[in-house]
GROMACS .gro file of C-alpha atoms in nm:
model
  257
    1UNK     CA    1  -1.634   2.550  -6.230
    2UNK     CA    2  -1.269   2.464  -6.166
    3UNK     CA    3  -1.077   2.489  -5.842
    4UNK     CA    4  -0.698   2.497  -5.865
    5UNK     CA    5  -0.455   2.481  -5.573
    6UNK     CA    6  -0.710   2.650  -5.347
    7UNK     CA    7  -0.587   2.728  -4.995
    8UNK     CA    8  -0.714   2.932  -4.705
    9UNK     CA    9  -0.549   3.005  -4.372
   10UNK     CA   10  -0.740   3.184  -4.098
   11UNK     CA   11  -0.585   3.493  -3.932
   12UNK     CA   12  -0.492   3.285  -3.625
   13UNK     CA   13  -0.271   3.079  -3.860
   14UNK     CA   14  -0.520   2.795  -3.843
   15UNK     CA   15  -0.531   2.613  -4.176
   16UNK     CA   16  -0.877   2.589  -4.329
   17UNK     CA   17  -0.803   2.410  -4.656
   18UNK     CA   18  -0.481   2.332  -4.837
   19UNK     CA   19  -0.421   2.313  -5.214
   20UNK     CA   20  -0.755   2.173  -5.328
   21UNK     CA   21  -0.798   2.076  -5.693
   22UNK     CA   22  -1.128   1.964  -5.844
   23UNK     CA   23  -1.380   2.033  -6.120
   24UNK     CA   24  -1.757   2.071  -6.096
   25UNK     CA   25  -1.911   1.953  -6.422
   26UNK     CA   26  -2.207   2.153  -6.557
   27UNK     CA   27  -2.540   1.992  -6.473
   28UNK     CA   28  -2.395   1.769  -6.202
   29UNK     CA   29  -2.475   1.723  -5.834
   30UNK     CA   30  -2.166   1.722  -5.610
   31UNK     CA   31  -2.167   1.638  -5.240
   32UNK     CA   32  -1.890   1.758  -5.008
   33UNK     CA   33  -1.853   1.543  -4.696
   34UNK     CA   34  -1.607   1.511  -4.411
   35UNK     CA   35  -1.579   1.513  -4.032
   36UNK     CA   36  -1.623   1.831  -3.830
   37UNK     CA   37  -1.328   2.063  -3.886
   38UNK     CA   38  -1.235   1.903  -4.218
   39UNK     CA   39  -1.271   2.227  -4.416
   40UNK     CA   40  -1.621   2.190  -4.561
   41UNK     CA   41  -1.751   2.524  -4.435
   42UNK     CA   42  -1.433   2.702  -4.541
   43UNK     CA   43  -1.464   2.563  -4.892
   44UNK     CA   44  -1.831   2.663  -4.905
   45UNK     CA   45  -1.751   3.021  -4.805
   46UNK     CA   46  -1.477   3.042  -5.067
   47UNK     CA   47  -1.710   2.917  -5.342
   48UNK     CA   48  -1.972   3.168  -5.223
   49UNK     CA   49  -1.710   3.448  -5.228
   50UNK     CA   50  -1.757   3.509  -4.856
   51UNK     CA   51  -1.385   3.449  -4.802
   52UNK     CA   52  -1.088   3.533  -5.025
   53UNK     CA   53  -0.837   3.253  -5.085
   54UNK     CA   54  -0.493   3.271  -4.931
   55UNK     CA   55  -0.370   3.104  -5.249
   56UNK     CA   56  -0.511   2.938  -5.557
   57UNK     CA   57  -0.801   3.026  -5.785
   58UNK     CA   58  -1.165   2.938  -5.844
   59UNK     CA   59  -1.264   2.962  -6.211
   60UNK     CA   60  -1.615   3.007  -6.348
   61UNK     CA   61  -1.661   3.004  -6.724
   62UNK     CA   62  -1.279   2.995  -6.742
   63UNK     CA   63  -1.251   3.326  -6.556
   64UNK     CA   64  -1.136   3.378  -6.196
   65UNK     CA   65  -1.445   3.448  -5.987
   66UNK     CA   66  -1.276   3.766  -5.863
   67UNK     CA   67  -1.334   3.909  -6.212
   68UNK     CA   68  -1.713   3.905  -6.163
   69UNK     CA   69  -1.899   4.192  -6.001
   70UNK     CA   70  -2.121   4.098  -5.708
   71UNK     CA   71  -2.431   4.120  -5.926
   72UNK     CA   72  -2.276   3.927  -6.213
   73UNK     CA   73  -2.168   3.648  -5.977
   74UNK     CA   74  -2.516   3.637  -5.820
   75UNK     CA   75  -2.662   3.580  -6.166
   76UNK     CA   76  -2.441   3.274  -6.199
   77UNK     CA   77  -2.424   3.136  -5.845
   78UNK     CA   78  -2.696   3.128  -5.578
   79UNK     CA   79  -2.631   3.033  -5.217
   80UNK     CA   80  -2.855   2.868  -4.956
   81UNK     CA   81  -2.696   2.887  -4.612
   82UNK     CA   82  -2.745   2.653  -4.320
   83UNK     CA   83  -2.828   2.947  -4.092
   84UNK     CA   84  -3.040   3.213  -4.260
   85UNK     CA   85  -3.112   3.553  -4.111
   86UNK     CA   86  -3.487   3.538  -4.066
   87UNK     CA   87  -3.714   3.840  -4.048
   88UNK     CA   88  -4.025   3.686  -3.894
   89UNK     CA   89  -4.268   3.946  -4.026
   90UNK     CA   90  -4.164   3.933  -4.392
   91UNK     CA   91  -4.400   3.750  -4.625
   92UNK     CA   92  -4.296   3.463  -4.847
   93UNK     CA   93  -4.358   3.670  -5.160
   94UNK     CA   94  -4.159   3.970  -5.036
   95UNK     CA   95  -3.863   3.752  -4.944
   96UNK     CA   96  -3.854   3.569  -5.276
   97UNK     CA   97  -3.875   3.902  -5.461
   98UNK     CA   98  -3.528   3.987  -5.335
   99UNK     CA   99  -3.387   3.710  -5.553
  100UNK     CA  100  -3.439   3.935  -5.855
  101UNK     CA  101  -3.208   4.209  -5.728
  102UNK     CA  102  -2.908   4.093  -5.937
  103UNK     CA  103  -3.110   4.201  -6.242
  104UNK     CA  104  -3.259   4.529  -6.117
  105UNK     CA  105  -3.137   4.853  -5.966
  106UNK     CA  106  -3.450   4.941  -5.771
  107UNK     CA  107  -3.696   4.742  -5.560
  108UNK     CA  108  -3.976   4.904  -5.757
  109UNK     CA  109  -3.855   4.725  -6.070
  110UNK     CA  110  -3.909   4.376  -5.926
  111UNK     CA  111  -4.161   4.174  -6.126
  112UNK     CA  112  -4.389   3.925  -5.950
  113UNK     CA  113  -4.474   3.753  -6.278
  114UNK     CA  114  -4.112   3.637  -6.302
  115UNK     CA  115  -4.126   3.452  -5.970
  116UNK     CA  116  -4.477   3.306  -6.000
  117UNK     CA  117  -4.354   2.992  -6.183
  118UNK     CA  118  -4.099   2.936  -5.905
  119UNK     CA  119  -4.362   2.962  -5.633
  120UNK     CA  120  -4.583   2.723  -5.829
  121UNK     CA  121  -4.300   2.477  -5.887
  122UNK     CA  122  -4.207   2.469  -5.518
  123UNK     CA  123  -4.573   2.455  -5.407
  124UNK     CA  124  -4.550   2.789  -5.229
  125UNK     CA  125  -4.823   2.982  -5.411
  126UNK     CA  126  -5.083   2.920  -5.140
  127UNK     CA  127  -4.834   3.040  -4.877
  128UNK     CA  128  -4.705   3.353  -5.052
  129UNK     CA  129  -4.888   3.602  -4.827
  130UNK     CA  130  -4.798   3.425  -4.504
  131UNK     CA  131  -4.512   3.547  -4.287
  132UNK     CA  132  -4.202   3.333  -4.255
  133UNK     CA  133  -4.272   3.292  -3.883
  134UNK     CA  134  -4.592   3.103  -3.965
  135UNK     CA  135  -4.416   2.835  -4.170
  136UNK     CA  136  -4.272   2.500  -4.072
  137UNK     CA  137  -3.900   2.432  -4.108
  138UNK     CA  138  -3.955   2.241  -4.431
  139UNK     CA  139  -4.166   2.521  -4.577
  140UNK     CA  140  -3.909   2.784  -4.478
  141UNK     CA  141  -3.634   2.586  -4.649
  142UNK     CA  142  -3.837   2.577  -4.971
  143UNK     CA  143  -3.878   2.955  -4.949
  144UNK     CA  144  -3.500   3.003  -4.920
  145UNK     CA  145  -3.462   2.775  -5.220
  146UNK     CA  146  -3.719   2.985  -5.410
  147UNK     CA  147  -3.521   3.298  -5.325
  148UNK     CA  148  -3.210   3.135  -5.472
  149UNK     CA  149  -3.393   3.019  -5.786
  150UNK     CA  150  -3.529   3.371  -5.841
  151UNK     CA  151  -3.168   3.468  -5.918
  152UNK     CA  152  -3.190   3.239  -6.225
  153UNK     CA  153  -2.852   3.086  -6.139
  154UNK     CA  154  -2.653   2.822  -6.320
  155UNK     CA  155  -2.498   2.699  -5.994
  156UNK     CA  156  -2.664   2.638  -5.659
  157UNK     CA  157  -2.454   2.609  -5.340
  158UNK     CA  158  -2.621   2.461  -5.032
  159UNK     CA  159  -2.472   2.432  -4.684
  160UNK     CA  160  -2.622   2.131  -4.501
  161UNK     CA  161  -2.971   2.202  -4.639
  162UNK     CA  162  -3.153   1.929  -4.444
  163UNK     CA  163  -2.988   1.967  -4.102
  164UNK     CA  164  -3.290   2.109  -3.919
  165UNK     CA  165  -3.559   1.918  -4.107
  166UNK     CA  166  -3.745   1.609  -3.990
  167UNK     CA  167  -3.700   1.284  -4.183
  168UNK     CA  168  -3.999   1.343  -4.411
  169UNK     CA  169  -3.886   1.691  -4.513
  170UNK     CA  170  -3.525   1.575  -4.552
  171UNK     CA  171  -3.629   1.317  -4.810
  172UNK     CA  172  -3.869   1.547  -4.995
  173UNK     CA  173  -3.616   1.834  -5.006
  174UNK     CA  174  -3.340   1.613  -5.149
  175UNK     CA  175  -3.582   1.473  -5.408
  176UNK     CA  176  -3.675   1.831  -5.499
  177UNK     CA  177  -3.309   1.920  -5.554
  178UNK     CA  178  -3.266   1.616  -5.779
  179UNK     CA  179  -3.575   1.720  -5.975
  180UNK     CA  180  -3.439   2.074  -6.019
  181UNK     CA  181  -3.106   1.932  -6.132
  182UNK     CA  182  -3.274   1.726  -6.401
  183UNK     CA  183  -3.542   1.971  -6.513
  184UNK     CA  184  -3.331   2.289  -6.517
  185UNK     CA  185  -2.986   2.142  -6.574
  186UNK     CA  186  -2.892   2.321  -6.252
  187UNK     CA  187  -2.543   2.249  -6.123
  188UNK     CA  188  -2.564   2.176  -5.750
  189UNK     CA  189  -2.287   2.169  -5.489
  190UNK     CA  190  -2.399   2.073  -5.139
  191UNK     CA  191  -2.231   2.025  -4.804
  192UNK     CA  192  -2.384   1.714  -4.648
  193UNK     CA  193  -2.356   1.529  -4.319
  194UNK     CA  194  -2.589   1.247  -4.418
  195UNK     CA  195  -2.377   0.990  -4.599
  196UNK     CA  196  -2.675   0.815  -4.756
  197UNK     CA  197  -2.800   1.143  -4.899
  198UNK     CA  198  -2.455   1.197  -5.049
  199UNK     CA  199  -2.456   0.844  -5.185
  200UNK     CA  200  -2.798   0.863  -5.347
  201UNK     CA  201  -2.828   1.225  -5.461
  202UNK     CA  202  -2.491   1.307  -5.616
  203UNK     CA  203  -2.282   1.205  -5.913
  204UNK     CA  204  -1.957   1.323  -5.752
  205UNK     CA  205  -1.841   1.317  -5.390
  206UNK     CA  206  -1.550   1.513  -5.244
  207UNK     CA  207  -1.437   1.376  -4.908
  208UNK     CA  208  -1.235   1.621  -4.696
  209UNK     CA  209  -1.017   1.562  -4.392
  210UNK     CA  210  -0.777   1.806  -4.226
  211UNK     CA  211  -0.831   2.061  -4.501
  212UNK     CA  212  -0.743   1.828  -4.788
  213UNK     CA  213  -0.937   1.615  -5.035
  214UNK     CA  214  -0.868   1.255  -4.933
  215UNK     CA  215  -1.101   1.099  -5.190
  216UNK     CA  216  -1.297   1.217  -5.493
  217UNK     CA  217  -1.511   1.030  -5.740
  218UNK     CA  218  -1.843   0.853  -5.764
  219UNK     CA  219  -2.039   0.801  -5.441
  220UNK     CA  220  -1.992   0.426  -5.465
  221UNK     CA  221  -1.616   0.461  -5.496
  222UNK     CA  222  -1.572   0.723  -5.222
  223UNK     CA  223  -1.825   0.630  -4.953
  224UNK     CA  224  -1.707   0.285  -4.847
  225UNK     CA  225  -1.687   0.121  -4.503
  226UNK     CA  226  -1.307   0.110  -4.522
  227UNK     CA  227  -1.272   0.479  -4.603
  228UNK     CA  228  -1.533   0.584  -4.346
  229UNK     CA  229  -1.342   0.393  -4.081
  230UNK     CA  230  -1.019   0.568  -4.183
  231UNK     CA  231  -1.157   0.923  -4.214
  232UNK     CA  232  -1.456   0.936  -3.977
  233UNK     CA  233  -1.335   0.671  -3.729
  234UNK     CA  234  -1.670   0.492  -3.748
  235UNK     CA  235  -1.765   0.134  -3.820
  236UNK     CA  236  -2.021   0.093  -4.096
  237UNK     CA  237  -2.174  -0.175  -4.310
  238UNK     CA  238  -2.307  -0.151  -4.663
  239UNK     CA  239  -2.646  -0.320  -4.688
  240UNK     CA  240  -2.850  -0.390  -5.000
  241UNK     CA  241  -3.225  -0.335  -5.004
  242UNK     CA  242  -3.493  -0.322  -5.271
  243UNK     CA  243  -3.431   0.057  -5.277
  244UNK     CA  244  -3.056   0.024  -5.331
  245UNK     CA  245  -2.744   0.021  -5.114
  246UNK     CA  246  -2.728   0.205  -4.782
  247UNK     CA  247  -2.458   0.278  -4.525
  248UNK     CA  248  -2.550   0.171  -4.171
  249UNK     CA  249  -2.338   0.282  -3.875
  250UNK     CA  250  -2.243   0.012  -3.627
  251UNK     CA  251  -2.126   0.046  -3.266
  252UNK     CA  252  -1.752   0.111  -3.246
  253UNK     CA  253  -1.722  -0.123  -2.952
  254UNK     CA  254  -1.921  -0.440  -2.882
  255UNK     CA  255  -2.199  -0.379  -2.630
  256UNK     CA  256  -2.146  -0.566  -2.305
  257UNK     CA  257  -2.419  -0.811  -2.201
   0.00000   0.00000   0.00000
């Protein structure tokens, strides 16, 4: 996937993003980070084809994504939103079935045997007859991921996938994404707020500010205390543990005794 000179301006003349250029390599995990209002959500919606660019082009397989029909694009790119419209009474199995719609014309044609391996892989088989309302936040997020995987995509877009999860489910969900990336060669693009998740679960980081890419590269090159101070206006320190390097936020002002 290539993005060239991509811009979007909202109807109120508010600039969303301005002339972005970057490439998403097949089989990679890319994290998009930045302060609130930096353009992350706008970029996500453009990649998901929920907005049309004011200028510039997004290419997939060397074709502008506008050349794909909705079904053809859904076979290539699956989307997991931060806020999902939840029908409490729908079962896990019925919801995941909808992921097959890019390949079928009628609901009656949906094949449960095609999604069984996905439910098994995500440890959802025992929950498939339960309603979504009965599940925990972490379980619901795995169901939305299963729905996306049922599309058999090459690319997976996720908007802040761990925001509403507790610490245990945050870690397990990110590890699951990394496992999918390795096992299925799935290309993953994710909007993240957690800088340590971005540092440890991506090969490429795009840092946005004021609608522009201010840094792009490896997590170690992009997510540094100096750049975080410049872009996020926060003081941080890089610490080394037996599990690797981690960013720790420090108070901006010394605490009075």
